[in-house]
């Protein structure tokens, strides 16, 4: 399989990157906008995500119905998501639809933001918030982030609240759009069977005149040093959910590969230390760990779900397992197993161009590098025993924030 | 585009082996379905199928349960296990070179499990945990009840079982269910991806040659009932489910029915998404899909919507269900055809999805339909076929279930 990497930047700053696989069955395209909850002002809570919805509601050339219809006519999988630092719009299509996919994606990046559509879509967002409110751990996750980041917008609720969405105006959205959807802040990532020169020609003609503005610098992440524990009432839930948040390497820190491996050994769902202690023994329904990496901060999540009466005993087991792990470090067998598991996962997922599109898009947007699959595999393969011990000493799996739901059956 | 015919071999003991070669991939995947689903449980041992499936993974052959996981990880195996009405299943995808060793490991699990007595209590607790956690999943709670109304008490069973059943299960129940149900007669193993058929077939033959067949499986009738039920819950949203009878996969009418459901629910320009979510903003999630068992089929719809807008959501959804009989535009069907063609081509990027597709075909049709054959059937559909099906089989005998603060008015 011969892959070729190509890159082009428009005069207004919009970047295009591609990993071309002439033998691929599909072509994947994604616009990565470097904007999300952390770029919102306090009165804009939930605006990035609301705008993501509005991007599908039509342009000067297309109605909302046209956008949905044309996406379906291309036969692909199209969607979008918003996180704390990113909003991404993507589609995967057969190669014969390349030019139509590019035309549509570029067009919706300049949405009309019509007031009627804004009012209807507000209701959909409120429904989305209500949907997540019915999933008990969700509110606890939001609360844990808010507390950990101590008022910094990186801990802000991506969906917003019923109040913030209820008060949102289309004028505020236009202001945010002009500020954040600046071509300097945007990347088109492409993977699979594509004609790159044609992509560049088409994007030059469609996006070459997008205006740029002076954008504000990112406010560095802040966190609180003190440990905070919160009880969150979720009276109609059956299980108790505990979310703990601590520090991990950021996306800019190469130690993140070692940390991901450590977290996998400790909290992977299928066969880690927490699995054997808590899941295999039937003590908990979920006991797992994972990292989340931001530009200038990294988080370690620990998540426990179990019967209310077992929470304290289970948390003791979690604490005990972490203490032993930090003190003695991982065994050679664990390290080899984690490497094999993680590398195979990367190989399997890279078979689809859509996954490669996300992988190269994120690496380029956040770190300005092109990463081949082999390079990624090498990153994990080259982590040494001493790297793992050093990183574990630096990030000893402590937590600063704990949110625990309080459910209908009090502990007896 | 030429499609290779699916490879097939039935061994003397009844085990069916299926293969689909995808030499352009670096991976291979398998799907192993055993006739050990929850429909074979006795009513006072609900949850037994899942319990046994869990016990099988707690040591087999020369391996402890920790060994099994270590070997799977080192083979790079992305694995799964599940229980459906008819089957207990295992699946895995992996770098292609790991496939023979992975099959060897699963042969140990299926034929030589330890079923360790000292781990029964741990496994029981694990099953109880899953059952209790599912209570917090309201759409699932709704769908479990809807499936039960639609297919009846046996075929509509929740594979997680119930507390009484899980508490009653003992070592003898586990051993007896295992001996009767983990057997080659009615078992199917499929392999897809980059592999050599002759090598895999002779390897599987060696692995499973001593496996003795048991009794063949009898069919079970669908005994669903129409009606409305409300499960009260102080939730933000009302979770709304509608089901009605439809032809099963394999019926000559299946594709017209499936395409009509596609007009309702496949894609962002489909009718339910457009008219319920996009035009009225009534909900975030709405969908309709069809489900098939060997004994029958059905259409299942779901919408999650805040309590005060639930009645309107139900009314509009029912109106759209009936509205298919009033006509379908050519462009609606055309979009659907493009989507299906794309998804068939995209399936060639995934060995795992191909492995599960062929084994499911075999179970429901008794053969594997080639992508070419499927493509031809889809291409031949006309809007008149869809409308005609809907007129002959209008949504009726509705089963409706809601979970939320207030019941709704149903017609």
PDB file of C-alpha atoms in Angstrom, chain A residues 76-261:
ATOM      1  CA  UNK A  76     -21.863   8.682   2.407  1.00  0.00           C
ATOM      2  CA  UNK A  77     -21.668   8.973   6.109  1.00  0.00           C
ATOM      3  CA  UNK A  78     -21.725  12.622   7.168  1.00  0.00           C
ATOM      4  CA  UNK A  79     -21.682  14.057  10.654  1.00  0.00           C
ATOM      5  CA  UNK A  80     -20.058  16.560  12.984  1.00  0.00           C
ATOM      6  CA  UNK A  81     -18.982  16.900  16.581  1.00  0.00           C
ATOM      7  CA  UNK A  82     -17.978  19.627  18.985  1.00  0.00           C
ATOM      8  CA  UNK A  83     -15.530  19.255  21.837  1.00  0.00           C
ATOM      9  CA  UNK A  84     -13.739  21.612  24.191  1.00  0.00           C
ATOM     10  CA  UNK A  85     -11.176  22.602  21.559  1.00  0.00           C
ATOM     11  CA  UNK A  86     -12.524  21.505  18.189  1.00  0.00           C
ATOM     12  CA  UNK A  87     -15.514  21.438  15.901  1.00  0.00           C
ATOM     13  CA  UNK A  88     -15.223  18.900  13.084  1.00  0.00           C
ATOM     14  CA  UNK A  89     -17.461  18.340  10.039  1.00  0.00           C
ATOM     15  CA  UNK A  90     -16.840  15.247   7.978  1.00  0.00           C
ATOM     16  CA  UNK A  91     -18.085  12.911   5.319  1.00  0.00           C
ATOM     17  CA  UNK A  92     -16.906   9.712   3.651  1.00  0.00           C
ATOM     18  CA  UNK A  93     -18.009   9.091   0.070  1.00  0.00           C
ATOM     19  CA  UNK A  94     -17.148   7.014  -2.976  1.00  0.00           C
ATOM     20  CA  UNK A  95     -14.325   8.668  -4.969  1.00  0.00           C
ATOM     21  CA  UNK A  96     -16.680   9.558  -7.836  1.00  0.00           C
ATOM     22  CA  UNK A  97     -18.428  12.074  -5.551  1.00  0.00           C
ATOM     23  CA  UNK A  98     -15.258  13.954  -4.569  1.00  0.00           C
ATOM     24  CA  UNK A  99     -16.112  17.267  -6.236  1.00  0.00           C
ATOM     25  CA  UNK A 100     -19.690  17.310  -4.951  1.00  0.00           C
ATOM     26  CA  UNK A 101     -18.532  16.507  -1.422  1.00  0.00           C
ATOM     27  CA  UNK A 102     -15.970  19.330  -1.486  1.00  0.00           C
ATOM     28  CA  UNK A 103     -18.519  21.773  -2.912  1.00  0.00           C
ATOM     29  CA  UNK A 104     -21.023  20.952  -0.198  1.00  0.00           C
ATOM     30  CA  UNK A 105     -18.538  20.929   2.696  1.00  0.00           C
ATOM     31  CA  UNK A 106     -16.984  24.253   1.641  1.00  0.00           C
ATOM     32  CA  UNK A 107     -20.411  25.810   1.196  1.00  0.00           C
ATOM     33  CA  UNK A 108     -21.727  24.832   4.623  1.00  0.00           C
ATOM     34  CA  UNK A 109     -18.610  26.320   6.232  1.00  0.00           C
ATOM     35  CA  UNK A 110     -20.252  29.692   5.342  1.00  0.00           C
ATOM     36  CA  UNK A 111     -23.727  29.070   6.874  1.00  0.00           C
ATOM     37  CA  UNK A 112     -26.645  31.479   6.414  1.00  0.00           C
ATOM     38  CA  UNK A 113     -27.598  31.345  10.127  1.00  0.00           C
ATOM     39  CA  UNK A 114     -31.236  32.231   9.340  1.00  0.00           C
ATOM     40  CA  UNK A 115     -33.329  33.290  12.293  1.00  0.00           C
ATOM     41  CA  UNK A 116     -36.238  30.847  11.670  1.00  0.00           C
ATOM     42  CA  UNK A 117     -33.873  27.906  11.531  1.00  0.00           C
ATOM     43  CA  UNK A 118     -32.151  29.213  14.649  1.00  0.00           C
ATOM     44  CA  UNK A 119     -35.407  29.143  16.619  1.00  0.00           C
ATOM     45  CA  UNK A 120     -36.315  25.595  15.516  1.00  0.00           C
ATOM     46  CA  UNK A 121     -32.831  24.256  16.112  1.00  0.00           C
ATOM     47  CA  UNK A 122     -32.817  25.739  19.629  1.00  0.00           C
ATOM     48  CA  UNK A 123     -35.568  23.215  20.438  1.00  0.00           C
ATOM     49  CA  UNK A 124     -33.480  20.336  19.079  1.00  0.00           C
ATOM     50  CA  UNK A 125     -30.535  21.393  21.273  1.00  0.00           C
ATOM     51  CA  UNK A 126     -32.811  21.565  24.316  1.00  0.00           C
ATOM     52  CA  UNK A 127     -33.971  18.040  23.465  1.00  0.00           C
ATOM     53  CA  UNK A 128     -30.358  16.918  23.188  1.00  0.00           C
ATOM     54  CA  UNK A 129     -29.598  18.338  26.642  1.00  0.00           C
ATOM     55  CA  UNK A 130     -32.689  16.584  28.063  1.00  0.00           C
ATOM     56  CA  UNK A 131     -31.563  13.334  26.457  1.00  0.00           C
ATOM     57  CA  UNK A 132     -28.183  13.498  28.178  1.00  0.00           C
ATOM     58  CA  UNK A 133     -29.832  14.522  31.436  1.00  0.00           C
ATOM     59  CA  UNK A 134     -31.598  11.151  31.396  1.00  0.00           C
ATOM     60  CA  UNK A 135     -28.240   9.366  31.359  1.00  0.00           C
ATOM     61  CA  UNK A 136     -27.113   9.572  34.988  1.00  0.00           C
ATOM     62  CA  UNK A 137     -23.316   9.670  34.635  1.00  0.00           C
ATOM     63  CA  UNK A 138     -23.462  12.504  32.097  1.00  0.00           C
ATOM     64  CA  UNK A 139     -24.202  15.389  34.468  1.00  0.00           C
ATOM     65  CA  UNK A 140     -21.507  14.101  36.785  1.00  0.00           C
ATOM     66  CA  UNK A 141     -18.927  14.257  33.981  1.00  0.00           C
ATOM     67  CA  UNK A 142     -19.860  17.852  33.216  1.00  0.00           C
ATOM     68  CA  UNK A 143     -19.664  18.758  36.879  1.00  0.00           C
ATOM     69  CA  UNK A 144     -16.266  17.097  37.294  1.00  0.00           C
ATOM     70  CA  UNK A 145     -14.806  19.107  34.396  1.00  0.00           C
ATOM     71  CA  UNK A 146     -16.274  22.382  35.677  1.00  0.00           C
ATOM     72  CA  UNK A 147     -14.798  21.781  39.082  1.00  0.00           C
ATOM     73  CA  UNK A 148     -11.410  20.599  37.871  1.00  0.00           C
ATOM     74  CA  UNK A 149     -10.891  23.635  35.674  1.00  0.00           C
ATOM     75  CA  UNK A 150     -12.206  25.995  38.338  1.00  0.00           C
ATOM     76  CA  UNK A 151     -14.138  28.370  36.138  1.00  0.00           C
ATOM     77  CA  UNK A 152     -11.825  28.232  33.105  1.00  0.00           C
ATOM     78  CA  UNK A 153     -13.898  27.731  29.923  1.00  0.00           C
ATOM     79  CA  UNK A 154     -12.070  24.450  29.213  1.00  0.00           C
ATOM     80  CA  UNK A 155     -14.375  23.037  31.884  1.00  0.00           C
ATOM     81  CA  UNK A 156     -17.465  24.607  30.312  1.00  0.00           C
ATOM     82  CA  UNK A 157     -20.427  22.493  29.251  1.00  0.00           C
ATOM     83  CA  UNK A 158     -20.117  21.749  25.543  1.00  0.00           C
ATOM     84  CA  UNK A 159     -23.903  21.480  25.173  1.00  0.00           C
ATOM     85  CA  UNK A 160     -24.578  24.538  27.333  1.00  0.00           C
ATOM     86  CA  UNK A 161     -27.490  24.607  29.779  1.00  0.00           C
ATOM     87  CA  UNK A 162     -31.235  25.027  29.153  1.00  0.00           C
ATOM     88  CA  UNK A 163     -30.797  28.614  30.392  1.00  0.00           C
ATOM     89  CA  UNK A 164     -27.818  29.518  28.198  1.00  0.00           C
ATOM     90  CA  UNK A 165     -29.396  27.921  25.116  1.00  0.00           C
ATOM     91  CA  UNK A 166     -32.765  29.526  25.921  1.00  0.00           C
ATOM     92  CA  UNK A 167     -31.172  32.973  25.955  1.00  0.00           C
ATOM     93  CA  UNK A 168     -28.888  32.544  22.956  1.00  0.00           C
ATOM     94  CA  UNK A 169     -29.390  34.956  20.031  1.00  0.00           C
ATOM     95  CA  UNK A 170     -28.559  34.559  16.370  1.00  0.00           C
ATOM     96  CA  UNK A 171     -26.686  37.888  16.566  1.00  0.00           C
ATOM     97  CA  UNK A 172     -24.365  36.463  19.194  1.00  0.00           C
ATOM     98  CA  UNK A 173     -23.865  33.415  16.994  1.00  0.00           C
ATOM     99  CA  UNK A 174     -22.886  35.562  13.989  1.00  0.00           C
ATOM    100  CA  UNK A 175     -20.338  37.378  16.130  1.00  0.00           C
ATOM    101  CA  UNK A 176     -18.855  34.116  17.330  1.00  0.00           C
ATOM    102  CA  UNK A 177     -18.797  32.720  13.797  1.00  0.00           C
ATOM    103  CA  UNK A 178     -16.873  35.744  12.460  1.00  0.00           C
ATOM    104  CA  UNK A 179     -14.422  35.488  15.312  1.00  0.00           C
ATOM    105  CA  UNK A 180     -13.756  31.742  15.175  1.00  0.00           C
ATOM    106  CA  UNK A 181     -14.469  30.412  11.667  1.00  0.00           C
ATOM    107  CA  UNK A 182     -11.468  32.230  10.336  1.00  0.00           C
ATOM    108  CA  UNK A 183      -9.655  30.287   7.583  1.00  0.00           C
ATOM    109  CA  UNK A 184      -6.415  30.639   9.606  1.00  0.00           C
ATOM    110  CA  UNK A 185      -8.211  28.582  12.221  1.00  0.00           C
ATOM    111  CA  UNK A 186      -9.403  25.879   9.835  1.00  0.00           C
ATOM    112  CA  UNK A 187      -7.999  22.753   8.218  1.00  0.00           C
ATOM    113  CA  UNK A 188      -9.368  20.474   5.531  1.00  0.00           C
ATOM    114  CA  UNK A 189      -8.104  16.937   6.111  1.00  0.00           C
ATOM    115  CA  UNK A 190      -8.459  14.402   3.287  1.00  0.00           C
ATOM    116  CA  UNK A 191      -7.680  10.673   3.143  1.00  0.00           C
ATOM    117  CA  UNK A 192      -8.240   7.789   0.755  1.00  0.00           C
ATOM    118  CA  UNK A 193      -8.701   7.680  -2.987  1.00  0.00           C
ATOM    119  CA  UNK A 194      -8.599  11.382  -3.898  1.00  0.00           C
ATOM    120  CA  UNK A 195      -7.347  13.667  -6.655  1.00  0.00           C
ATOM    121  CA  UNK A 196      -5.398  16.170  -4.536  1.00  0.00           C
ATOM    122  CA  UNK A 197      -4.709  18.744  -7.266  1.00  0.00           C
ATOM    123  CA  UNK A 198      -8.417  18.856  -8.010  1.00  0.00           C
ATOM    124  CA  UNK A 199      -9.227  19.299  -4.307  1.00  0.00           C
ATOM    125  CA  UNK A 200      -6.828  22.254  -4.118  1.00  0.00           C
ATOM    126  CA  UNK A 201      -8.182  23.862  -7.289  1.00  0.00           C
ATOM    127  CA  UNK A 202     -11.753  23.569  -6.080  1.00  0.00           C
ATOM    128  CA  UNK A 203     -11.077  24.784  -2.534  1.00  0.00           C
ATOM    129  CA  UNK A 204      -9.085  27.771  -3.904  1.00  0.00           C
ATOM    130  CA  UNK A 205     -12.112  28.812  -5.934  1.00  0.00           C
ATOM    131  CA  UNK A 206     -14.678  28.198  -3.170  1.00  0.00           C
ATOM    132  CA  UNK A 207     -12.802  29.317  -0.066  1.00  0.00           C
ATOM    133  CA  UNK A 208     -10.096  31.642  -1.386  1.00  0.00           C
ATOM    134  CA  UNK A 209     -12.135  34.733  -0.506  1.00  0.00           C
ATOM    135  CA  UNK A 210     -13.057  33.790   3.069  1.00  0.00           C
ATOM    136  CA  UNK A 211     -12.085  36.798   5.179  1.00  0.00           C
ATOM    137  CA  UNK A 212      -9.665  36.662   8.061  1.00  0.00           C
ATOM    138  CA  UNK A 213      -9.695  38.576  11.334  1.00  0.00           C
ATOM    139  CA  UNK A 214      -7.286  39.090  14.186  1.00  0.00           C
ATOM    140  CA  UNK A 215      -7.968  36.254  16.593  1.00  0.00           C
ATOM    141  CA  UNK A 216      -7.438  36.384  20.321  1.00  0.00           C
ATOM    142  CA  UNK A 217      -4.762  34.202  21.892  1.00  0.00           C
ATOM    143  CA  UNK A 218      -5.844  31.110  23.775  1.00  0.00           C
ATOM    144  CA  UNK A 219      -6.294  31.603  27.510  1.00  0.00           C
ATOM    145  CA  UNK A 220      -3.998  29.100  29.224  1.00  0.00           C
ATOM    146  CA  UNK A 221      -5.750  26.372  31.176  1.00  0.00           C
ATOM    147  CA  UNK A 222      -6.019  26.838  34.896  1.00  0.00           C
ATOM    148  CA  UNK A 223      -6.759  24.199  37.461  1.00  0.00           C
ATOM    149  CA  UNK A 224      -7.225  24.187  41.174  1.00  0.00           C
ATOM    150  CA  UNK A 225      -4.673  22.457  43.377  1.00  0.00           C
ATOM    151  CA  UNK A 226      -6.973  21.535  46.203  1.00  0.00           C
ATOM    152  CA  UNK A 227      -8.891  18.302  46.265  1.00  0.00           C
ATOM    153  CA  UNK A 228     -12.641  18.746  45.882  1.00  0.00           C
ATOM    154  CA  UNK A 229     -15.367  16.166  46.483  1.00  0.00           C
ATOM    155  CA  UNK A 230     -18.925  16.758  45.359  1.00  0.00           C
ATOM    156  CA  UNK A 231     -22.129  14.790  45.923  1.00  0.00           C
ATOM    157  CA  UNK A 232     -24.525  15.210  43.016  1.00  0.00           C
ATOM    158  CA  UNK A 233     -28.157  14.265  43.567  1.00  0.00           C
ATOM    159  CA  UNK A 234     -29.577  11.965  40.891  1.00  0.00           C
ATOM    160  CA  UNK A 235     -32.580  10.651  42.798  1.00  0.00           C
ATOM    161  CA  UNK A 236     -33.999   8.350  40.113  1.00  0.00           C
ATOM    162  CA  UNK A 237     -30.811   6.435  39.294  1.00  0.00           C
ATOM    163  CA  UNK A 238     -30.283   2.839  40.263  1.00  0.00           C
ATOM    164  CA  UNK A 239     -26.465   2.752  40.330  1.00  0.00           C
ATOM    165  CA  UNK A 240     -23.994   5.107  41.946  1.00  0.00           C
ATOM    166  CA  UNK A 241     -21.485   6.742  39.604  1.00  0.00           C
ATOM    167  CA  UNK A 242     -18.125   8.142  40.655  1.00  0.00           C
ATOM    168  CA  UNK A 243     -15.941  10.268  38.403  1.00  0.00           C
ATOM    169  CA  UNK A 244     -12.462  11.272  39.444  1.00  0.00           C
ATOM    170  CA  UNK A 245     -10.273  13.678  37.503  1.00  0.00           C
ATOM    171  CA  UNK A 246      -6.532  14.109  37.860  1.00  0.00           C
ATOM    172  CA  UNK A 247      -3.572  15.233  35.785  1.00  0.00           C
ATOM    173  CA  UNK A 248      -2.076  13.580  32.697  1.00  0.00           C
ATOM    174  CA  UNK A 249       0.278  14.788  29.923  1.00  0.00           C
ATOM    175  CA  UNK A 250      -1.133  17.270  27.411  1.00  0.00           C
ATOM    176  CA  UNK A 251      -1.234  16.787  23.658  1.00  0.00           C
ATOM    177  CA  UNK A 252       2.045  18.726  23.415  1.00  0.00           C
ATOM    178  CA  UNK A 253       3.853  16.323  25.727  1.00  0.00           C
ATOM    179  CA  UNK A 254       5.447  13.188  24.233  1.00  0.00           C
ATOM    180  CA  UNK A 255       4.951  11.386  27.533  1.00  0.00           C
ATOM    181  CA  UNK A 256       1.317  10.953  26.569  1.00  0.00           C
ATOM    182  CA  UNK A 257       2.120   7.634  24.822  1.00  0.00           C
ATOM    183  CA  UNK A 258       3.616   6.171  27.977  1.00  0.00           C
ATOM    184  CA  UNK A 259       0.697   7.529  29.978  1.00  0.00           C
ATOM    185  CA  UNK A 260      -1.862   5.968  27.641  1.00  0.00           C
ATOM    186  CA  UNK A 261      -0.107   2.632  28.067  1.00  0.00           C
TER     187      UNK A 261
END
